[in-house]
Coordinates of C-alpha atoms and ligand atoms in Angstrom, one line a residue:
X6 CA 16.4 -16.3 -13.6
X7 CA 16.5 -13.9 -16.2
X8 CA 12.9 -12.0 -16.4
X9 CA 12.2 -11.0 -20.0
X10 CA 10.2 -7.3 -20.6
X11 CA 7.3 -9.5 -21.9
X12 CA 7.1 -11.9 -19.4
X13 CA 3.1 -11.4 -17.6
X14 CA 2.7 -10.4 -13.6
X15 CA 2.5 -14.1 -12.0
X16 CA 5.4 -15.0 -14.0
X17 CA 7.6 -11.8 -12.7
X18 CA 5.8 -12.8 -9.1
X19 CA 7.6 -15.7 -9.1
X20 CA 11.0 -15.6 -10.7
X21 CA 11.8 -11.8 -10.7
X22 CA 14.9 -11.3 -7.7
X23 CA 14.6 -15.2 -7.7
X24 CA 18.4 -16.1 -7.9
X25 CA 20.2 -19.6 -7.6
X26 CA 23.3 -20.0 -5.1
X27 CA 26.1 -22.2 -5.1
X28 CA 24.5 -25.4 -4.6
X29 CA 21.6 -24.8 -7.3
X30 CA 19.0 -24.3 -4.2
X31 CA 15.9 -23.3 -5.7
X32 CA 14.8 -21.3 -3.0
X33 CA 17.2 -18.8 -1.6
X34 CA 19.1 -19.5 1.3
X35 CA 18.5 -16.7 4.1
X36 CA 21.8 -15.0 4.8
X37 CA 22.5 -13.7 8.2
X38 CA 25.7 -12.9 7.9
X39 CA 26.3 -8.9 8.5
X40 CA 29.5 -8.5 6.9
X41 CA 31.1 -9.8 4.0
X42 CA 34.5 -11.2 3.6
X43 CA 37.2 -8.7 1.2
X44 CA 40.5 -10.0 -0.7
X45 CA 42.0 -6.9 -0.2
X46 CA 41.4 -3.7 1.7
X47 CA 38.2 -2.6 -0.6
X48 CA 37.5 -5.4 -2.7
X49 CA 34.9 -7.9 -1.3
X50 CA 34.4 -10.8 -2.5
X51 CA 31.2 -10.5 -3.9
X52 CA 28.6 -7.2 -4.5
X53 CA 27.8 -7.1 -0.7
X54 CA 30.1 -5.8 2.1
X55 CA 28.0 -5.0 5.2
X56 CA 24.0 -6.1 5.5
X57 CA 22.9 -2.6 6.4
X58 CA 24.0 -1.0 3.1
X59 CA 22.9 -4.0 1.3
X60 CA 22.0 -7.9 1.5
X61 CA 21.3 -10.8 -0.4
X62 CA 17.2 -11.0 0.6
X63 CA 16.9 -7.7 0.4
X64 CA 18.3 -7.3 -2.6
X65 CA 16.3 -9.9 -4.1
X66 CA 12.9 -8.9 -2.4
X67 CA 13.8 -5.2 -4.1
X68 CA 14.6 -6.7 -7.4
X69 CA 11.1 -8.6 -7.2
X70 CA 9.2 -5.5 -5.9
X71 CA 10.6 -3.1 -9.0
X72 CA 9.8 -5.8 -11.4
X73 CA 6.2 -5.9 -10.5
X74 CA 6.0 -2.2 -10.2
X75 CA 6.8 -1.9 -13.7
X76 CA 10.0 0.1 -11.8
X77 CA 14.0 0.1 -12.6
X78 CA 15.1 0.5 -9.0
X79 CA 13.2 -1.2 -5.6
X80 CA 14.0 -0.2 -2.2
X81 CA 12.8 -2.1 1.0
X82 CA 12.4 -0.5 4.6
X83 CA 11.7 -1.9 8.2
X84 CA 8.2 -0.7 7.6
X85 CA 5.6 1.6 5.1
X86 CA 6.4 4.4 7.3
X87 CA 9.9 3.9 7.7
X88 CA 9.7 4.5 3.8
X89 CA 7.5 7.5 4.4
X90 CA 9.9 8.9 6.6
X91 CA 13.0 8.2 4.2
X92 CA 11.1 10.0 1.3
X93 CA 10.0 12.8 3.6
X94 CA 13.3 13.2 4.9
X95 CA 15.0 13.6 0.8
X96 CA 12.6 17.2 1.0
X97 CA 15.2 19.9 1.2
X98 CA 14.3 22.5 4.5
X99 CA 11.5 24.7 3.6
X100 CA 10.0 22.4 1.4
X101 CA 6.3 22.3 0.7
X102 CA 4.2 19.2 0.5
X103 CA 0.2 18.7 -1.0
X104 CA -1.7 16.0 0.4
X105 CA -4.6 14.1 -0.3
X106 CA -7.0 14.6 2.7
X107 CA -7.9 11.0 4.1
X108 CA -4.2 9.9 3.7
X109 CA -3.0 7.3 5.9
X110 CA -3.1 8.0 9.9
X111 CA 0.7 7.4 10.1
X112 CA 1.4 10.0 7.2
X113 CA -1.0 12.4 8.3
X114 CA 1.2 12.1 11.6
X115 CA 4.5 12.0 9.8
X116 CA 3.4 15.3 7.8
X117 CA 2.1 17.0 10.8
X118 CA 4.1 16.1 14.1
X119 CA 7.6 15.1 12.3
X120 CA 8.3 16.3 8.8
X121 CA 7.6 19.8 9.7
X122 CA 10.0 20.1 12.8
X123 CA 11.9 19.8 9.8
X124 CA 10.9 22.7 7.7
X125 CA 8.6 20.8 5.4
X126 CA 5.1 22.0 5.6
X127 CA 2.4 20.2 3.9
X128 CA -1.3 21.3 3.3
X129 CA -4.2 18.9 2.6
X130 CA -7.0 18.3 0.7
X131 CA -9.9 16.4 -0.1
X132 CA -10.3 17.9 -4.1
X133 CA -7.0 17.5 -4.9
X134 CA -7.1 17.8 -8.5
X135 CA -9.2 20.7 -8.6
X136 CA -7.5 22.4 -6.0
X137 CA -3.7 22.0 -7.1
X138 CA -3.6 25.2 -9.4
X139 CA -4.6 27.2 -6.5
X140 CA -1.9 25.2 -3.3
X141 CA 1.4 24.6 -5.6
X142 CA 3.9 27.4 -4.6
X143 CA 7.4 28.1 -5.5
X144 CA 8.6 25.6 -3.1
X145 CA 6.2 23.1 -3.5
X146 CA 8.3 19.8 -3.9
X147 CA 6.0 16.8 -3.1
X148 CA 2.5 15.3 -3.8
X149 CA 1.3 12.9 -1.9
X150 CA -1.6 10.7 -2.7
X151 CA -3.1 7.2 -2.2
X152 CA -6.0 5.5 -4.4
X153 CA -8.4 4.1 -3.0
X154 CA -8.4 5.8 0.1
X155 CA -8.7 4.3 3.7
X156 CA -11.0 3.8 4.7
X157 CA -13.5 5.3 2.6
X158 CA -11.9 3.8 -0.7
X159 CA -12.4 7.0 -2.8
X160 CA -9.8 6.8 -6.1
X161 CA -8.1 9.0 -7.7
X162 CA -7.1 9.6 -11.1
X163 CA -3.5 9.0 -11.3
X164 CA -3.0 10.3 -14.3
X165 CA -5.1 13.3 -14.5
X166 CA -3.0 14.4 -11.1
X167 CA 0.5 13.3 -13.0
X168 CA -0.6 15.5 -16.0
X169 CA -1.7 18.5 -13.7
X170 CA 1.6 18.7 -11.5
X171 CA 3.7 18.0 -14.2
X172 CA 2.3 21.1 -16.3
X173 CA 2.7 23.4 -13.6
X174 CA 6.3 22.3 -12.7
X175 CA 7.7 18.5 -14.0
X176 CA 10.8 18.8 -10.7
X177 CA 7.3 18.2 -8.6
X178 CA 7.6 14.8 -7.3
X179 CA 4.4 12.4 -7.1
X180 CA 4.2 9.9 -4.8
X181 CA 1.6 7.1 -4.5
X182 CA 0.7 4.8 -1.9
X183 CA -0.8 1.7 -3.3
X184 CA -1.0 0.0 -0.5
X185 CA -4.7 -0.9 -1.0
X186 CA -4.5 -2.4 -4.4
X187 CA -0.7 -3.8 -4.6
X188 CA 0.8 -3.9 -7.7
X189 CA -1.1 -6.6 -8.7
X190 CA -4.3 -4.8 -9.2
X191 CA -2.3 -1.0 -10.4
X192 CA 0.9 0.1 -11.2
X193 CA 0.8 3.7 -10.3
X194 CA 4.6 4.2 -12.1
X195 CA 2.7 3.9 -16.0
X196 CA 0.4 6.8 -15.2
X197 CA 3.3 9.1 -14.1
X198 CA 3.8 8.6 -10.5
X199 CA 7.9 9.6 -9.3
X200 CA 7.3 7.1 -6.5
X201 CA 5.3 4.4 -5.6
X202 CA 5.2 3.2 -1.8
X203 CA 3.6 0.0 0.2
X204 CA 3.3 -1.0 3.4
X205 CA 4.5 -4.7 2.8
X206 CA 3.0 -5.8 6.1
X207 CA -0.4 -5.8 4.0
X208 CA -0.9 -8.0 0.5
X209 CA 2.8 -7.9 -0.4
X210 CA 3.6 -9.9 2.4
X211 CA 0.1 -11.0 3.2
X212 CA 0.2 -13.4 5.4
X213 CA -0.1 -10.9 8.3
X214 CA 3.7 -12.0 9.8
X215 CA 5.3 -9.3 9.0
X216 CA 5.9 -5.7 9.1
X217 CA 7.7 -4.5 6.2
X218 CA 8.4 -1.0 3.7
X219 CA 9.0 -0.9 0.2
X220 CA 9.1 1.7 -3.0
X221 CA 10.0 1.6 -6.8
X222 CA 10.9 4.1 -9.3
X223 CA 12.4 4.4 -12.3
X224 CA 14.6 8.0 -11.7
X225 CA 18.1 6.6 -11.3
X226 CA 18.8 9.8 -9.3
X227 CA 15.8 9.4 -7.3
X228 CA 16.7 5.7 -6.1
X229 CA 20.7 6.6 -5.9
X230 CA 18.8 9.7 -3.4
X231 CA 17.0 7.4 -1.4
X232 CA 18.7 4.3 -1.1
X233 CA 21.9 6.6 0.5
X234 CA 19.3 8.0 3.1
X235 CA 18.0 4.1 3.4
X236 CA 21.8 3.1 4.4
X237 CA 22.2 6.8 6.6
X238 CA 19.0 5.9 8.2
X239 CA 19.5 2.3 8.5
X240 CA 15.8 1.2 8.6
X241 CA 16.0 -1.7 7.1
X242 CA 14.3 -5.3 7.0
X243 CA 16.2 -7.7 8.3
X244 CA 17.4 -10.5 6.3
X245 CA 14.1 -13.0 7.5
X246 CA 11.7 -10.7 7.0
X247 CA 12.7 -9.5 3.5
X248 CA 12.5 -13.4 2.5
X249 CA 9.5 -14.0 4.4
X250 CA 8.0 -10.9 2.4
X251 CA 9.6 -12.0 -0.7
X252 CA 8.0 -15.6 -0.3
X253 CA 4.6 -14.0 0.2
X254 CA 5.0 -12.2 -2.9
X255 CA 5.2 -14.9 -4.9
X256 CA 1.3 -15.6 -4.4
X257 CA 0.4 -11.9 -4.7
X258 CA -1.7 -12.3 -7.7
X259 CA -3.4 -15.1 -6.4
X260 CA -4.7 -14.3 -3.2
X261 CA -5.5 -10.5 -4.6
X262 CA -7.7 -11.8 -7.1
X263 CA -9.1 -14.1 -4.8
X264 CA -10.0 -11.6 -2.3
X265 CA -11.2 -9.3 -4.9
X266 CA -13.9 -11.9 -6.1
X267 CA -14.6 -12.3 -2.7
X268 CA -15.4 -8.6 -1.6
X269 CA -17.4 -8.3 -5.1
X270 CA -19.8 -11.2 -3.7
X271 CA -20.0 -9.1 0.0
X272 CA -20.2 -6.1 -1.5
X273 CA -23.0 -7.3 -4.0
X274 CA -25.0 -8.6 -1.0
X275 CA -24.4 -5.7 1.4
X276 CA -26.0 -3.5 -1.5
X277 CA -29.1 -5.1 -1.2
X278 CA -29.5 -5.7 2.3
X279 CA -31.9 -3.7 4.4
X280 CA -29.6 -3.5 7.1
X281 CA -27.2 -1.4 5.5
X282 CA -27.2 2.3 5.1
X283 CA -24.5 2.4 2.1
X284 CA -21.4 0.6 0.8
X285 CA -17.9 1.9 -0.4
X286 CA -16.2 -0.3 -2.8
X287 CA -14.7 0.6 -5.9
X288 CA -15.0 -2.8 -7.8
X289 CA -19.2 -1.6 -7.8
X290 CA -20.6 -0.2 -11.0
X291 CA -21.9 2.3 -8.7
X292 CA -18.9 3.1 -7.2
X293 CA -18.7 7.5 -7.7
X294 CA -15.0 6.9 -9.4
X295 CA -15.8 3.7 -11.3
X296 CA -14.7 5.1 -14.5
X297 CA -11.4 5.8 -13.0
X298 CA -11.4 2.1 -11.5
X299 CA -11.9 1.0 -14.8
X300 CA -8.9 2.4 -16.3
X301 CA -6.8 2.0 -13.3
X302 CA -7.2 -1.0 -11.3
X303 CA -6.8 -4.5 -13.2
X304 CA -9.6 -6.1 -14.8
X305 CA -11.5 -3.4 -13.3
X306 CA -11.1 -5.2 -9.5
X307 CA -12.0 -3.3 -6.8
X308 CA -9.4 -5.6 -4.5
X309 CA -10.2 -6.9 -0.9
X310 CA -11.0 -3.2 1.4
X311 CA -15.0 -2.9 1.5
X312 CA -16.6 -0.3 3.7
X313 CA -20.1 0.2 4.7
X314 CA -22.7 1.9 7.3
X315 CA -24.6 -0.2 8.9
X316 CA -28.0 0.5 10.8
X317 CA -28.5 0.9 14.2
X318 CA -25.4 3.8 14.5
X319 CA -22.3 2.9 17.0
X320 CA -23.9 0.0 19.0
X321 CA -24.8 -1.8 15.8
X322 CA -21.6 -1.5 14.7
X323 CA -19.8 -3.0 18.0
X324 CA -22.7 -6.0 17.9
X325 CA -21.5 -6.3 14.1
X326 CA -18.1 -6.6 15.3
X327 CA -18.0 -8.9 17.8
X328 CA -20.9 -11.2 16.3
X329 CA -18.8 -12.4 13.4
X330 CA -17.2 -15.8 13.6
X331 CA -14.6 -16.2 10.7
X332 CA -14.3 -12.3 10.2
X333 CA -11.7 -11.1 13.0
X334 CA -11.9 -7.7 15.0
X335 CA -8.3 -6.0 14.2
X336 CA -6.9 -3.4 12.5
X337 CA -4.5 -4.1 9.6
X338 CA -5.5 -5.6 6.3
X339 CA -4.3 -7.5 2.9
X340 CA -3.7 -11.0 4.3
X341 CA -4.8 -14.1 3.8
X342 CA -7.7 -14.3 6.7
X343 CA -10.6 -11.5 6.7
X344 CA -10.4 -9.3 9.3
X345 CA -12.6 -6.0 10.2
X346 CA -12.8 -3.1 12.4
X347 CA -14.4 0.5 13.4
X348 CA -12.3 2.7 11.9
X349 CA -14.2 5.8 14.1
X350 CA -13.1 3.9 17.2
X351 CA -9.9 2.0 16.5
X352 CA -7.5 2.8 13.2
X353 CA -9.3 6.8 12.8
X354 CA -10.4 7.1 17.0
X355 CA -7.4 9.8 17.0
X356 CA -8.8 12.3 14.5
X357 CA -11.4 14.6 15.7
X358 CA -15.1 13.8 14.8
X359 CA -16.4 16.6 12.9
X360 CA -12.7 16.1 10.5
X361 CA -13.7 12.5 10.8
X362 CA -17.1 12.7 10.1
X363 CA -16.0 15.3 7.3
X364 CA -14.3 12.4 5.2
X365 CA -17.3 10.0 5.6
X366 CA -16.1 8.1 8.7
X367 CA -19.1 8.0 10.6
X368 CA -19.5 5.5 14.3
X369 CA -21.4 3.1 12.1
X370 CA -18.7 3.0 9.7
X371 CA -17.7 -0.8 9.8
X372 CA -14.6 -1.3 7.4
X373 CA -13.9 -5.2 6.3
X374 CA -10.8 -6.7 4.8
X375 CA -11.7 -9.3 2.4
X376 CA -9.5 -12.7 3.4
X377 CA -9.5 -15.8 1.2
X378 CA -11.8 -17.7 2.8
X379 CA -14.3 -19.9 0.7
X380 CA -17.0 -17.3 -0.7
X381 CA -20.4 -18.4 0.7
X382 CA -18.5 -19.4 4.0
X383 CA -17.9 -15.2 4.6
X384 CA -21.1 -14.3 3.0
X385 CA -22.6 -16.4 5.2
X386 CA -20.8 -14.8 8.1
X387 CA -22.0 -11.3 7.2
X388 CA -25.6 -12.4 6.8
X389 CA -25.6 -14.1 10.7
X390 CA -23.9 -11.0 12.1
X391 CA -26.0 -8.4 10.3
X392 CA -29.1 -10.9 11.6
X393 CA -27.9 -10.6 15.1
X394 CA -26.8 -7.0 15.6
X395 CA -29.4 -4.8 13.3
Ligands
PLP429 C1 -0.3 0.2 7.1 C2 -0.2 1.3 6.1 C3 0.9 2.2 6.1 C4 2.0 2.0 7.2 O1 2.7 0.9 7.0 P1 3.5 0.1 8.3 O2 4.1 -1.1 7.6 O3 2.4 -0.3 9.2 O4 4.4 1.0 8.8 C5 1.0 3.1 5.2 N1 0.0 3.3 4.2 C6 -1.1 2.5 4.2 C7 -2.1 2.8 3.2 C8 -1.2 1.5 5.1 O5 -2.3 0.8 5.1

């Protein structure tokens, strides 16, 4: 199917990498096969020659991913940090890196415990636009950041950072992780990002079945770069899982807008509740970076990732957790069924208290990820578990 450059998102969610075989199937066939028959020594049959270095689902999951990244290029990994790695691992030795502070636990421990036994050095921080004039040295290559955070959901102007790196040196590469939102709700790419990452495990794929990496840009050199490390490194989805993912894609816009409206009701309610101490969530006209959301995010949709305090410190929060009947206790987010956690004790228990309490992740800190559920049925799961447990 050939996607035209004025064709909307739901239509590119559907068609875009969506090719017909042979035999007309309108679905794509999964192909297993790791090698590919040649006529002659170096000329195979078709584009692919061995499923490591490239392969029909993948190719068509990347083709889909770049399309609703507003990208050129699409490359998918085994896993978000299996892309994290790859881009970490294009630095040149003696590289320097600028993070935002509350980044992801599994890139704070890439930076930290593997990229520098490499010779690339990173330093964090929490005011990152303020702050870049005074971190970016000579060998500054990399910046790092992800909007809304996790799990405090602060956002970050895109394009204020994009203007700022690029005016103090445009070979600075900036690197977004929009995870949170998917491309459905930003496109990271249009306000200057290099690169733009996901973990597909989360609304990409979103049916929690899969674990799954991808990234779009539109550098030619940057993709010709990284896609030779993705082939060196070999990790790759396998040719199921970049179907599966490619299949959940194809709803993307539905169940993110879906969950959206869903976390807007919570949110609403968790604002006026006595029970509560406060509530993160950036699709709230009260949000600290609304006017940013505004701009940035879709309709001004603050997606599915709500966080709030509730009263009654740690034990409220672990009554709160385990009093819920249709919101399930487990890390990981973005798919089809609401799920929550304590980050201070679970997906953040690693990070010391005083760092973690430093970023706003406090022991009452309960973090919920908006499912597509029937509205009033989770609201009314909220109210019963706050009733119970504060
Ligand atoms: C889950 C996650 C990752 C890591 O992805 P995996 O697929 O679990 O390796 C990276 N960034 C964010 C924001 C995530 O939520």
């Amino acid at each position: 199917m050939t996607i035209l450059p004025t064709d909307r998102f739901a239509t590119k969610a559907i068609h875009a990498g969506a090719h017909v075989d042979v035999h007309g199937s309108v679905i794509e066939p999964i192909s297993l096969s790791t090698t590919f028959k040649q006529t002659a020594p170096a000329q195979p049959v078709g584009q692919y020659e061995y499923s490591r270095s490239q392969n029909p689902n993948r190719h068509n999951l990347e083709e889909a991913v770049a399309a609703l990244e507003n990208g050129k290029y699409g490359l998918a990994f085994s896993s978000g940090s299996a892309t994290t790695a790859v881009i970490l691992q294009s630095l040149p030795q003696g590289s320097h890196a600028i993070s935002i502070g509350d980044v992801y636990g599994g890139t704070h421990r890439y930076f930290t415990k593997v990229a520098n036994t490499h010779g690339v050095e990173t330093t964090f921080t929490n005011e990152l636009v303020e702050q870049l004039p005074n971190l970016v040295k000579d060998n500054t290559k990399l910046v790092w950041i992800e909007s809304p955070t996790n799990p405090t959901l602060k956002v970050t102007d895109i394009q204020l950072v994009a203007n700022t790196v690029k005016k103090i040196n445009p070979e600075i590469l900036l690197v977004v992780d929009n995870t949170f939102l998917s491309p459905y709700l930003s496109n990271p790419l249009t306000f200057g990002a290099d690169i733009v990452v996901h973990s597909a495990t989360k609304y990409i794929n979103g049916h929690s079945d899969v674990v799954l990496g991808v990234l779009a840009t539109n550098s030619k050199a940057l993709y010709e770069r990284l896609q030779f490390l993705q082939n060196a490194v070999g990790a790759i989805p396998s040719p199921f899982d970049a179907w599966l993912a490619h299949r959940g894609l194809k709803t993307l816009h539905l169940r993110v807008r879906q969950a959206a409206l869903n976390a807007t009701k919570i949110a609403e309610f968790l604002t006026q509740s006595d029970k509560v101490v406060s509530v993160s969530y950036p699709g709230l006209s009260t949000h600290p970076n609304y006017d940013v959301v505004k701009k940035q995010h879709r309709d001004a949709l603050g997606g599915g990732m709500i966080s709030f305090r509730i009263k009654g410190g740690a034990e409220a929060a672990a009554k709160f957790t385990s009093s819920t009947r249709l919101f399930t206790l487990a890390e990981s987010l973005g798919g089809i069924e609401s799920l929550l956690e304590v980050p201070a004790v679970m997906t953040h228990g690693g990070i010391p208290k005083d760092q973690r309490e430093a970023s706003g992740v406090y022991d009452d800190l309960i973090r919920l990820s908006v499912g597509i559920e029937d509205t009033e049925d989770l609201l009314a799961d909220i109210k019963q578990a706050l009733d119970v447990s504060v």
